[in-house]
Coordinates of C-alpha atoms in Angstrom, one line a residue:
M1009 CA -52.2 -29.9 35.7
E1010 CA -52.8 -32.0 38.7
Q1011 CA -49.4 -32.6 39.1
L1012 CA -48.5 -28.8 39.2
K1013 CA -51.5 -28.1 41.7
L1014 CA -49.9 -30.8 44.1
H1015 CA -46.3 -29.6 43.6
P1016 CA -46.7 -25.7 43.4
E1017 CA -42.8 -25.2 44.0
P1018 CA -41.0 -24.7 40.4
W1019 CA -37.9 -26.1 41.9
R1020 CA -39.1 -29.3 42.3
W1021 CA -39.2 -30.1 38.6
F1022 CA -35.3 -29.6 38.3
T1023 CA -34.7 -32.7 40.6
G1024 CA -37.0 -35.1 39.1
D1025 CA -39.4 -36.3 36.4
W1026 CA -41.6 -33.7 34.6
P1027 CA -45.4 -33.8 35.5
L1028 CA -46.4 -36.4 33.1
G1029 CA -44.1 -39.0 34.6
N1030 CA -42.7 -40.6 31.5
H1031 CA -38.9 -40.1 32.1
F1032 CA -38.1 -36.6 30.5
Y1033 CA -36.4 -33.9 31.9
R1034 CA -37.9 -30.6 31.4
P1035 CA -37.8 -28.3 34.2
I1036 CA -37.8 -25.4 32.0
S1037 CA -40.9 -25.9 30.2
T1038 CA -42.3 -27.1 33.3
A1039 CA -41.5 -24.0 35.0
L1040 CA -43.5 -22.0 32.3
F1041 CA -46.6 -24.4 33.0
Q1042 CA -46.2 -23.3 36.4
I1043 CA -45.9 -19.6 35.9
D1044 CA -49.1 -20.0 33.6
L1045 CA -51.3 -21.7 36.2
R1046 CA -50.5 -19.2 39.0
L1047 CA -51.3 -16.4 36.4
Y1048 CA -54.4 -17.7 34.8
R1049 CA -55.7 -20.6 36.8
H1050 CA -58.0 -22.5 34.5
D1051 CA -58.4 -19.7 31.8
A1052 CA -57.4 -21.6 28.5
S1053 CA -56.9 -18.5 26.9
G1054 CA -53.9 -17.6 29.1
F1055 CA -52.0 -20.8 28.3
G1056 CA -52.6 -19.9 24.7
A1057 CA -51.4 -16.4 25.0
T1058 CA -48.1 -17.8 26.3
N1059 CA -47.8 -20.2 23.3
A1060 CA -48.2 -17.3 20.9
L1061 CA -45.7 -15.3 22.8
L1062 CA -43.3 -18.0 22.2
A1063 CA -44.1 -18.7 18.6
I1064 CA -43.3 -14.9 18.2
G1065 CA -40.1 -15.3 20.2
C1066 CA -39.2 -18.3 17.8
V1067 CA -39.9 -15.6 14.7
L1068 CA -37.7 -12.9 16.1
A1069 CA -34.9 -15.4 17.3
L1070 CA -34.8 -16.7 13.8
F1071 CA -34.5 -13.3 12.2
W1072 CA -31.5 -12.5 14.3
F1073 CA -29.7 -15.7 13.9
L1074 CA -30.3 -15.5 10.1
A1075 CA -29.1 -12.0 10.0
E1076 CA -26.0 -13.0 12.0
L1077 CA -25.5 -16.1 9.6
T1078 CA -26.1 -14.6 6.0
L1079 CA -25.1 -11.1 6.7
D1080 CA -28.1 -10.3 4.2
R1081 CA -31.1 -8.7 5.9
L1082 CA -33.1 -9.3 2.5
I1083 CA -32.6 -13.0 3.0
A1084 CA -33.0 -13.1 6.4
T1085 CA -36.5 -11.1 6.3
A1086 CA -37.4 -13.2 3.4
A1087 CA -36.9 -16.4 5.2
T1088 CA -38.4 -15.3 8.4
L1089 CA -41.6 -14.4 6.8
L1090 CA -41.8 -17.8 5.2
F1091 CA -41.2 -19.5 8.5
A1092 CA -44.0 -17.2 10.1
S1093 CA -46.4 -18.4 7.3
W1094 CA -45.5 -22.1 8.3
L1095 CA -45.9 -21.1 11.7
L1096 CA -49.5 -19.9 11.1
S1097 CA -50.1 -23.0 8.5
V1098 CA -50.6 -20.5 5.6
D1099 CA -50.2 -22.6 2.6
L1100 CA -48.4 -20.4 -0.1
S1101 CA -48.8 -22.8 -2.7
C1102 CA -51.2 -21.8 -5.5
P1103 CA -51.5 -24.8 -8.1
P1104 CA -52.6 -22.6 -11.1
V1105 CA -50.1 -20.0 -10.3
H1106 CA -47.3 -22.7 -10.2
T1107 CA -48.5 -24.4 -13.5
A1108 CA -48.6 -21.1 -15.1
I1109 CA -44.9 -20.3 -13.9
L1110 CA -43.7 -24.0 -15.2
V1111 CA -45.3 -23.8 -18.4
A1112 CA -44.0 -20.0 -18.9
S1113 CA -40.5 -21.4 -18.1
L1114 CA -40.9 -24.5 -20.5
I1115 CA -41.9 -22.3 -23.3
G1116 CA -39.6 -19.5 -22.8
S1117 CA -36.8 -22.0 -22.5
V1118 CA -37.5 -23.9 -25.6
W1119 CA -37.6 -20.7 -27.4
R1120 CA -34.4 -19.7 -26.5
H1121 CA -32.4 -23.1 -26.4
R1122 CA -34.3 -25.4 -28.5
H1123 CA -31.3 -27.1 -29.6
N1124 CA -29.9 -27.2 -26.1
L1125 CA -32.1 -30.0 -24.1
K1126 CA -30.3 -29.1 -20.7
A1127 CA -30.8 -25.6 -21.0
V1128 CA -34.4 -26.3 -21.8
L1129 CA -35.0 -28.9 -18.9
V1130 CA -33.0 -27.7 -15.9
P1131 CA -34.8 -24.3 -15.2
T1132 CA -38.0 -26.0 -15.4
L1133 CA -37.1 -28.5 -12.9
V1134 CA -35.3 -26.4 -10.9
V1135 CA -38.6 -24.3 -10.5
A1136 CA -40.8 -26.9 -10.0
F1137 CA -38.7 -28.4 -7.0
A1138 CA -38.7 -24.8 -5.5
L1139 CA -42.3 -24.4 -5.8
E1140 CA -43.0 -27.8 -4.2
Q1141 CA -40.6 -26.9 -1.2
I1142 CA -42.8 -23.7 -0.5
R1143 CA -45.8 -26.1 1.1
P1144 CA -45.1 -26.5 4.9
M1145 CA -44.0 -29.9 6.0
A1146 CA -46.2 -29.9 8.9
P1147 CA -49.4 -28.2 10.6
L1148 CA -47.4 -26.1 13.2
K1149 CA -49.9 -23.7 14.1
H1150 CA -52.0 -26.6 15.8
A1151 CA -49.0 -28.2 17.1
V1152 CA -47.1 -25.3 18.4
I1153 CA -49.8 -22.7 19.0
E1154 CA -53.2 -24.6 19.7
W1155 CA -51.6 -27.5 21.5
L1156 CA -50.3 -26.8 25.1
P1157 CA -47.4 -29.5 25.2
G1158 CA -46.3 -27.9 21.8
R1159 CA -44.6 -25.3 23.8
T1160 CA -41.6 -27.5 24.8
A1161 CA -40.3 -27.4 21.2
S1162 CA -41.1 -23.7 20.8
C1163 CA -39.2 -22.8 23.8
M1164 CA -36.5 -25.1 23.1
T1165 CA -36.4 -23.4 19.8
V1166 CA -36.2 -20.0 21.0
F1167 CA -33.2 -20.8 23.3
V1168 CA -31.4 -22.7 20.6
L1169 CA -31.7 -19.8 18.0
L1170 CA -30.5 -17.2 20.6
S1171 CA -27.6 -19.6 21.4
L1172 CA -26.5 -19.8 17.7
G1173 CA -27.0 -16.2 17.3
C1174 CA -24.7 -15.2 20.2
V1175 CA -21.9 -17.7 18.9
L1176 CA -22.0 -16.3 15.4
R1177 CA -21.9 -12.7 16.7
W1178 CA -18.9 -14.0 19.0
V1179 CA -17.2 -15.4 15.9
R1180 CA -17.8 -12.2 13.9
L1181 CA -16.2 -10.0 16.7
R1182 CA -13.5 -12.1 18.0
S1183 CA -12.2 -14.2 15.2
P1184 CA -9.7 -12.8 12.5
S1185 CA -10.6 -12.9 9.2
A1186 CA -8.8 -13.9 6.2
E1187 CA -6.8 -11.1 4.4
S1188 CA -9.0 -10.2 1.5
V1189 CA -7.8 -10.0 -2.0
P1190 CA -6.1 -6.7 -3.0
T1191 CA -7.7 -4.4 -5.4
S1192 CA -6.7 -1.2 -7.1
E1193 CA -8.1 0.7 -4.2
S1194 CA -6.1 -1.3 -1.6
L1195 CA -3.6 0.6 0.6
P1196 CA 0.1 -0.5 -0.4
A1197 CA 1.2 -3.2 1.9
T1198 CA 4.6 -2.0 3.8
K1199 CA 6.5 -3.4 6.8
S1200 CA 4.8 -1.1 9.3
A1201 CA 1.1 -1.9 8.1
S1202 CA -1.1 -3.8 10.3
V1203 CA -4.5 -4.9 10.3
R1204 CA -6.5 -3.9 13.2
H1205 CA -9.7 -6.1 14.3
S1206 CA -12.7 -4.3 16.1
R1207 CA -13.1 -5.7 19.7
A1208 CA -16.1 -5.0 21.0
P1209 CA -16.2 -4.6 25.0
F1210 CA -19.4 -6.7 25.3
A1211 CA -18.2 -9.6 23.2
D1212 CA -16.5 -11.5 25.9
G1213 CA -20.0 -12.0 27.6
L1214 CA -21.7 -13.3 24.2
L1215 CA -19.8 -16.9 24.6
P1216 CA -21.0 -17.6 28.3
L1217 CA -24.7 -16.0 27.2
A1218 CA -24.6 -18.6 24.7
F1219 CA -24.2 -21.6 27.0
L1220 CA -26.7 -20.4 29.4
F1221 CA -29.1 -20.2 26.3
G1222 CA -28.1 -23.5 25.3
L1223 CA -28.6 -25.2 29.0
A1224 CA -32.3 -23.5 28.9
A1225 CA -32.8 -25.3 25.5
L1226 CA -31.7 -28.5 26.7
G1227 CA -34.1 -28.0 29.9
A1228 CA -36.9 -27.2 27.7
Y1229 CA -36.8 -30.3 25.1
E1230 CA -34.5 -33.2 24.2
Q1231 CA -34.1 -32.1 20.7
A1232 CA -31.7 -29.6 21.9
V1233 CA -28.7 -32.4 22.5
M1234 CA -28.1 -31.7 18.5
L1235 CA -26.6 -28.0 19.7
P1236 CA -23.1 -29.0 19.5
F1237 CA -23.3 -30.1 16.0
L1238 CA -25.2 -27.1 14.8
V1239 CA -22.6 -24.9 16.4
G1240 CA -20.1 -26.9 14.5
I1241 CA -21.9 -26.6 11.1
V1242 CA -22.3 -22.3 11.7
I1243 CA -18.6 -22.3 12.6
L1244 CA -17.5 -24.2 9.6
Y1245 CA -19.7 -22.0 7.5
Y1246 CA -17.9 -18.9 8.9
R1247 CA -14.6 -20.6 7.9
S1248 CA -15.8 -20.8 4.5
L1249 CA -16.2 -17.1 4.6
G1250 CA -12.6 -16.6 5.5
F1251 CA -13.0 -16.2 9.5
R1252 CA -10.8 -18.3 11.4
P1253 CA -12.9 -18.9 14.4
S1254 CA -11.8 -21.1 17.4
I1255 CA -13.3 -24.7 18.0
R1256 CA -13.8 -23.7 21.7
P1257 CA -17.8 -23.3 21.1
V1258 CA -18.0 -26.7 19.8
V1259 CA -15.8 -28.3 22.7
A1260 CA -17.7 -26.2 25.4
C1261 CA -21.3 -27.1 23.9
F1262 CA -20.3 -31.2 24.2
V1263 CA -19.3 -30.4 27.6
V1264 CA -22.3 -28.5 28.4
V1265 CA -24.6 -31.5 26.8
G1266 CA -22.4 -34.0 28.8
A1267 CA -23.2 -32.2 32.0
Y1268 CA -26.8 -32.1 31.1
L1269 CA -27.0 -35.8 30.4
G1270 CA -25.3 -36.5 33.8
V1271 CA -27.8 -34.5 35.7
R1272 CA -30.7 -35.9 33.8
Y1273 CA -29.6 -39.6 34.4
A1274 CA -28.8 -38.8 38.2
V1275 CA -32.3 -37.4 38.7
V1276 CA -34.6 -39.1 36.0
P1277 CA -35.0 -42.8 35.7
S1278 CA -32.5 -44.1 33.0
A1279 CA -34.9 -47.3 31.8
P1280 CA -37.7 -46.1 29.1
S1281 CA -41.0 -45.5 30.1
Y1282 CA -43.9 -47.3 28.7
Y1283 CA -44.6 -44.0 26.8
Q1284 CA -40.9 -43.8 25.3
V1285 CA -41.2 -47.6 24.5
Q1286 CA -44.4 -46.8 22.6
Q1287 CA -43.1 -43.9 20.7
F1288 CA -39.9 -45.5 19.4
K1289 CA -39.6 -46.7 15.6
H1290 CA -37.4 -49.3 14.2
S1291 CA -38.6 -49.5 10.6
Y1292 CA -38.3 -48.3 7.2
S1293 CA -40.6 -45.1 8.4
V1294 CA -37.1 -44.1 10.0
V1295 CA -35.6 -43.9 6.9
A1296 CA -38.4 -42.2 5.2
D1297 CA -38.5 -39.5 7.6
L1298 CA -35.0 -39.0 7.1
L1299 CA -35.0 -39.0 3.3
A1300 CA -38.0 -36.5 3.6
F1301 CA -35.3 -33.8 4.3
L1302 CA -32.3 -35.3 2.2
F1303 CA -34.0 -36.7 -1.1
P1304 CA -37.9 -36.0 -0.8
A1305 CA -38.8 -37.7 -4.0
A1306 CA -37.4 -41.2 -2.8
N1307 CA -40.4 -41.6 -0.7
L1308 CA -42.5 -41.8 -3.9
L1309 CA -40.6 -44.9 -5.3
P1310 CA -42.0 -47.7 -2.8
F1311 CA -45.7 -46.7 -3.9
I1312 CA -44.2 -47.1 -7.4
V1313 CA -42.8 -50.5 -7.1
S1314 CA -46.1 -51.7 -5.3
E1315 CA -48.4 -50.1 -8.1
F1316 CA -46.1 -51.8 -10.7
S1317 CA -46.9 -55.2 -9.5
D1318 CA -50.3 -54.8 -11.4
G1319 CA -48.3 -54.6 -14.9
W1320 CA -46.6 -52.3 -17.0
I1321 CA -50.0 -50.9 -18.0
L1322 CA -49.4 -48.4 -15.4
L1323 CA -46.9 -46.6 -17.7
L1324 CA -50.1 -45.6 -19.7
T1325 CA -51.0 -43.5 -16.4
M1326 CA -49.6 -40.1 -15.3
R1327 CA -48.3 -41.4 -12.0
P1328 CA -44.9 -43.0 -12.9
W1329 CA -44.3 -40.2 -15.0
S1330 CA -44.8 -37.6 -12.1
V1331 CA -42.8 -39.6 -9.9
A1332 CA -40.0 -39.4 -12.5
F1333 CA -40.3 -35.7 -13.0
S1334 CA -40.2 -35.3 -8.8
I1335 CA -36.9 -37.2 -8.9
A1336 CA -35.3 -35.3 -12.1
S1337 CA -36.3 -32.0 -10.1
N1338 CA -34.4 -33.2 -7.2
F1339 CA -31.2 -33.7 -8.8
A1340 CA -31.7 -30.8 -11.0
A1341 CA -31.9 -28.6 -8.0
A1342 CA -28.9 -30.3 -6.3
S1343 CA -27.0 -29.8 -9.5
Q1344 CA -27.5 -25.8 -9.2
V1345 CA -26.6 -25.5 -5.5
R1346 CA -23.1 -24.2 -6.7
R1347 CA -24.6 -20.9 -7.4
F1348 CA -24.8 -20.3 -3.6
P1349 CA -22.8 -23.5 -2.3
H1350 CA -21.8 -22.7 1.3
L1351 CA -24.9 -21.1 2.6
T1352 CA -27.2 -23.5 1.0
I1353 CA -25.3 -26.4 2.1
A1354 CA -25.2 -25.0 5.6
S1355 CA -28.9 -24.4 5.7
Y1356 CA -29.5 -27.7 4.4
A1357 CA -27.3 -29.7 7.3
L1358 CA -28.7 -27.4 10.0
S1359 CA -32.4 -28.5 9.0
F1360 CA -31.4 -32.2 8.5
V1361 CA -29.2 -32.7 11.8
S1362 CA -31.8 -30.6 13.9
F1363 CA -34.3 -33.2 13.0
A1364 CA -32.4 -36.4 12.8
P1365 CA -33.0 -37.8 16.3
M1366 CA -36.5 -37.3 16.2
A1367 CA -36.7 -39.6 13.0
W1368 CA -36.6 -42.4 15.6
F1369 CA -39.9 -41.4 17.2
K1370 CA -43.5 -41.6 16.0
G1371 CA -44.1 -38.1 14.3
F1372 CA -45.5 -35.4 16.1
P1373 CA -45.7 -32.0 14.1
H1374 CA -43.8 -29.7 16.7
Y1375 CA -40.8 -32.2 16.1
Y1376 CA -40.5 -30.0 12.7
L1377 CA -40.5 -26.7 14.4
L1378 CA -36.7 -26.1 14.9
P1379 CA -35.9 -27.7 11.4
L1380 CA -38.0 -25.9 9.4
A1381 CA -36.9 -22.9 10.9
F1382 CA -33.8 -23.6 9.2
R1383 CA -35.5 -25.1 6.2
S1384 CA -36.8 -21.6 5.6
L1385 CA -33.6 -20.1 4.6
F1386 CA -32.7 -23.2 2.3
V1387 CA -36.3 -22.6 0.5
V1388 CA -35.5 -19.1 -0.1
L1389 CA -32.0 -19.6 -1.5
L1390 CA -33.7 -22.3 -3.3
L1391 CA -36.3 -19.8 -4.8
R1392 CA -33.7 -17.5 -5.9
I1393 CA -31.6 -20.2 -7.6
A1394 CA -35.0 -21.1 -9.5
A1395 CA -35.2 -17.3 -10.4
D1396 CA -31.8 -17.3 -11.8
C1397 CA -32.4 -20.5 -13.8
L1398 CA -35.6 -19.0 -15.0
L1399 CA -33.8 -16.0 -16.2
S1400 CA -31.2 -17.9 -17.5
G1401 CA -33.9 -20.0 -19.5
W1402 CA -35.3 -16.9 -20.9
S1403 CA -32.1 -14.9 -22.0
P1404 CA -30.9 -15.4 -25.4
R1405 CA -28.3 -18.0 -26.5
A1406 CA -24.7 -16.7 -26.3
R1407 CA -23.0 -16.0 -29.6
Q1408 CA -19.7 -16.8 -30.6
A1409 CA -17.5 -13.3 -31.2
P1410 CA -16.2 -13.4 -34.7
L1411 CA -12.7 -14.6 -34.9
R1412 CA -10.0 -12.0 -34.5
Q1413 CA -7.9 -11.5 -37.8
S1414 CA -3.9 -11.9 -37.4
P1415 CA -2.4 -9.8 -37.0
A1416 CA -5.3 -7.5 -35.4
P1417 CA -5.7 -4.1 -37.2
G1418 CA -3.3 -1.6 -35.7
S1419 CA -1.3 -4.1 -33.9
L1420 CA 2.5 -3.6 -33.7
P1421 CA 4.6 -6.0 -35.9
R1422 CA 5.8 -9.0 -34.6
P1423 CA 9.5 -10.1 -35.5

């Protein structure tokens, strides 16, 4: 704050290091601090109110992005509410309820499919994995709302989600879609028939607006350099829906990130600061952080290996069996992704890619804000898959239809 008082002009932070002087280029985030200082002076509640407004902006921007991505407001609402609960550090997990659900799933599956081990175990394992993923991965409330520097991540998250939302809306309005499979209600195809696509007059401004939001995100927090890859993922997802979008947004995003890096290295010292050197990681913890998104149960294996050094007596405890159950639940959930393959993989990829660069830094909870915004959709889809598996486990076994007589009664005689 002392640096902000000494240099009250906000444009100074666009041409140099940010106030802490640790070689970061964050003019947008710093400008918000400058505005708060002028409005509230030393009133901490005013700074906290800005952090809360940014958190609300994250929730609203996430809903719009998910509505554009999924084209399903119910799923978008459920994922947004889950993310809001994580943002408020509300732990939705309830061990007694989870245990009751797992026991009911296992009993129902055994009752209906006692002769099919796969039909018994898969629903229970998928439900266990889904219930485990409801818990928040980081205390976002303290890191984003109660901690002042956490607004760098929330500010970046708002602009990234708005940028992705603009790109998705532009794709829907400006990209031709593949012809649908004809049905009995389809109009007959004639030589003069043509397909017209709706052309909204404001669609041309969506792409430049997306780039402006992207620049603002880059000026708020360095994690936004993954924006071109995030745009590429959502465009690939829309291709899976039958759209044929252009790759221009991806190329343009790479150009924008390149321009940002050029400006950054021109105005900020390129050598790492003492703080940056202190925060870098080059050990197994990098792999562990990445595996927490890709394969959560893998992080339990090193503890089991170390504990088995005491002897095989460990098999008499619940610890190795609980790890085996967690690993099996991970594989079972992966095997059921086929129920919603494209959207589930897209949300999983968005979450992992947005977090990937932060794995090389010592962990701060606000690193998880943007990844958890995408992961909320993955968890909601996982819960829906778990519900389908649960219903399949409780449903009666399919019965073989009786063999048809040959020839069937009433059929015409064959030569």
